[in-house]
Amino acid sequence: MRDRASQQAALAALGQRALSGADLPGLLDEAAAVAARELEADHVAVLERTRDGEGMLARACVGLPEGVLGGVLPVEPDRLARDLGAASSLTARIGSRFGAIEAHSGEPEHFTADDAEFLDGVAAVLAAAGERAGHEDLVRDSEAQFRELADTTPALMWMTDAEGDVTFVNQGWRRFTGGTEIAGVTFASSAHPDDREETVRLWTEAMRRREEFSCEYRLRHAASGGYRWVLERGTPRFSDGEFVGYVGTATDIHERRTMEEALRASETIWRELADTAPAMMWTTDTEGAITFVNQGWLRFTGTTFQEEMGQSWALGVHPEDAETVLSTWDEALAERREWEGEYRLKHHTGEYRWIHDRGVPRIVGGTFVGHVGTAIDIHERRTMEGRLLEVYEREHRIAETLQRSLLPERLPPIEGVALAARYLPGARGAAIGGDWYDVLERPDGRVALVVGDVAGHGLRAAASMGQLRNAFRAYGMVEASPAEVVARINRLVMSGVEQVMATVLYLVLDRESGEVAWSAAGHPPPLVIAPDGARFLEGGRSVPIGAADPAVFREATAILPPGASLLLYTDGLVERRDTPLDDRLAELAEAAAQSGGELDELCEHVIAAVLGETEPGDDVALLAVRPLPVADKEISLTLPAEPGSLAQLRRRLARFLHATGASELEQYEITLTICEAAGNAIEHAYGPGDATYEVEVSFDAGEVTAVVRDSGSWRDKRGEHRGRGLRIIEDLMDDVAVERADGGTLVRMRKRVGEDRAA
Amino acid sequence: VTAPAEIVLDHRDDSVVARISGEVDMSNAAYVRDQLLASMPNEAIALVLDISATRYLDSAAIEVLFDVSRRLARRRQELRLVMPPDSPLRRVIELTEVHTAAPVYDSLEEALS
């Protein structure tokens, strides 16, 4: 005999393994083994839909012939069961896309409804794990691709966020400077002290206008122990029109600078030097005709010295770049000033390569004698920049999709509470943060609310947020104490490989009594907005999740005054560099107190008042909740005529009866009698199809009246059991009447309440 | 939705203690009955059913108590109930005369002695 408790325990263990980050293949194997054992099945198979959707790949098997594992089956229900000649089978879909898990038995009617429920549970665990593995693959792929690209280029590369803080430098940069500095430090810290101020000034200026930026300065060079001239160039990055930072490169132009200095001393020395330099160099006369190109230039173009003389150099410029190059050059020549351009020049191999070319006017004895120029091959850098931007934008899009899929615009409706939520992406950086909110109904009838903020931005933060959100959903269901939920998740996070840090406010609300219990892990306090003003709920504060283990997590409780609302938020709403936190909190409380009416209005008002016109620096999540008083003097329900509806009916009755002031015993007895009458209706309904029954309950002048109506007719006493049901109804209620009419039965019952308590 | 009930079994020397928590109604009563009957080895003399943590029992659940008592009696085994005096279930248990089929004790200790 299979044991339901054992199935539940096995399911819980599997869920725990999935939550603690077991690898997907291992988890699939384990799921197959657990299912085979708990279902006493002859075979179990976990099937994953192939990428093209045309087949089902057998990912894990128990008891199946060799060759099935790793094979692809056609997408056909029960195909495997038929092929194997199983007498009975059970199948559960894994998520909406992933696939299915199947169990077979040689015995007919082997599986029970409990078995089906168990297998659904296994499938749900696998679906969540599969989805998560998918997200993690995306994160890994995208980041790995980015780093690989950046690290294989010989160029020196860096990236910043929207505030100009460096978030990434590649291996090339680290090798060059010998520095280990990576994040947060501006690159100018490795600049020569004499150049630093000017570099920072130019950089800040460009940043403010979000323009391309380029400057030359001396950068620390580890191999020589000194400094080398580099050309630094930054390109602003935009995503969906939003500025997200810069990507930049530095090119070693030390030789060019040295050459320019040499030229000032003597042209002869310069020409000698030029021919030994690897850079491409040239000089022109006052009309702009080429008078000299060095060996480096000829090596690049594969032409001869004579061919390059005069105006012919322009012939090698890519047709698409020619117009810009020639017009800017003509202008510079006419005004006898410096000229600079990036363009594609025909290489001796026949392909066009990007070069950076720069000419400066030569003044000899106060007279302009022409330009001297140096060009550097920047082809790798140019192509790399394009690819990096592509990768970066892809990452941003994935993060955004992930965030959207995890934060539903519309909260699930929960009876007895009004809810509203907002999410505002921050203006900075990758813009996608790790803020989230969530609401769920606990089995004990209380409502759990979460607002959290995962440290960091981008894809990884969004993925971590998804994992934490799932962890709260899981632990929130089984664990009643907020501090314990937070502590368990902290343990989970600390035992994981990934370093995750998050602030979280987890709160459980009793809709009936207005009692709230919460734990604030490094998170700002929730705000209560009562008719007579707004105040913060202090207490229950602890360290953030992922900060320490073991850590002590506290919880606190309070009672919400009638009609009060609660506002949970992330610190993006109240944190600003220029104002102390306390002032911002006071501002928030004041704004919330002034807002009346609906929760949507409250959210909008608070956002407008606290953030004003400015875009939030960080992302912001808001969650507002208000327990709705049971104002109804009556309830009226139409329920499906099946036993499963009774649990739902009891929960609805519990809320209603609690509000009448009935004692616990009275509540139980009224619930029992109504459900007994409903049980009769269910047993006598015509078939299980779409039959329904109706329940109406009202409360007036200390008396509860209930009516249960169905469309069937009660036969007299079908055995002792039904007899007991009627006996219960008659004995526990003050007054019972059964009417048979219109092919249906109506039971009307009345009972006075509140007398037990008074007694 | 099936009413959630959980049964925890504890095999003592000559009896089995079954604690039922949650709710038992017509949607899961048959399941509860099967579990209880399956939990009894031949050599046990009593099944002690502790309903202190049971939040809800309806007439289908009461029927299960009578049924289990009857079936155990045929195997010369006894069903005993544990229910604290202040349990909200008490009136229903008395009303339906469950005590005629299974003696009712105030505590587990009393039921086992």
mmCIF file of C-alpha atoms in Angstrom, chain A residues 38 42 247 260 304 326 376 493 528 650 692:
data_model
loop_
_atom_site.group_PDB
_atom_site.id
_atom_site.type_symbol
_atom_site.label_atom_id
_atom_site.label_comp_id
_atom_site.label_asym_id
_atom_site.label_seq_id
_atom_site.Cartn_x
_atom_site.Cartn_y
_atom_site.Cartn_z
ATOM 1 C CA GLU A 38 6.555 6.319 -4.251
ATOM 2 C CA ASP A 42 7.255 -0.337 -13.187
ATOM 3 C CA VAL A 247 32.082 51.616 -23.484
ATOM 4 C CA GLU A 260 55.535 64.384 -33.209
ATOM 5 C CA THR A 304 54.864 51.858 -53.538
ATOM 6 C CA LEU A 326 37.770 64.561 -47.761
ATOM 7 C CA ILE A 376 46.858 53.521 -36.335
ATOM 8 C CA VAL A 493 21.304 31.767 0.389
ATOM 9 C CA VAL A 528 0.773 52.280 8.403
ATOM 10 C CA ARG A 650 -15.582 26.661 4.846
ATOM 11 C CA THR A 692 -24.107 23.477 -8.828
#
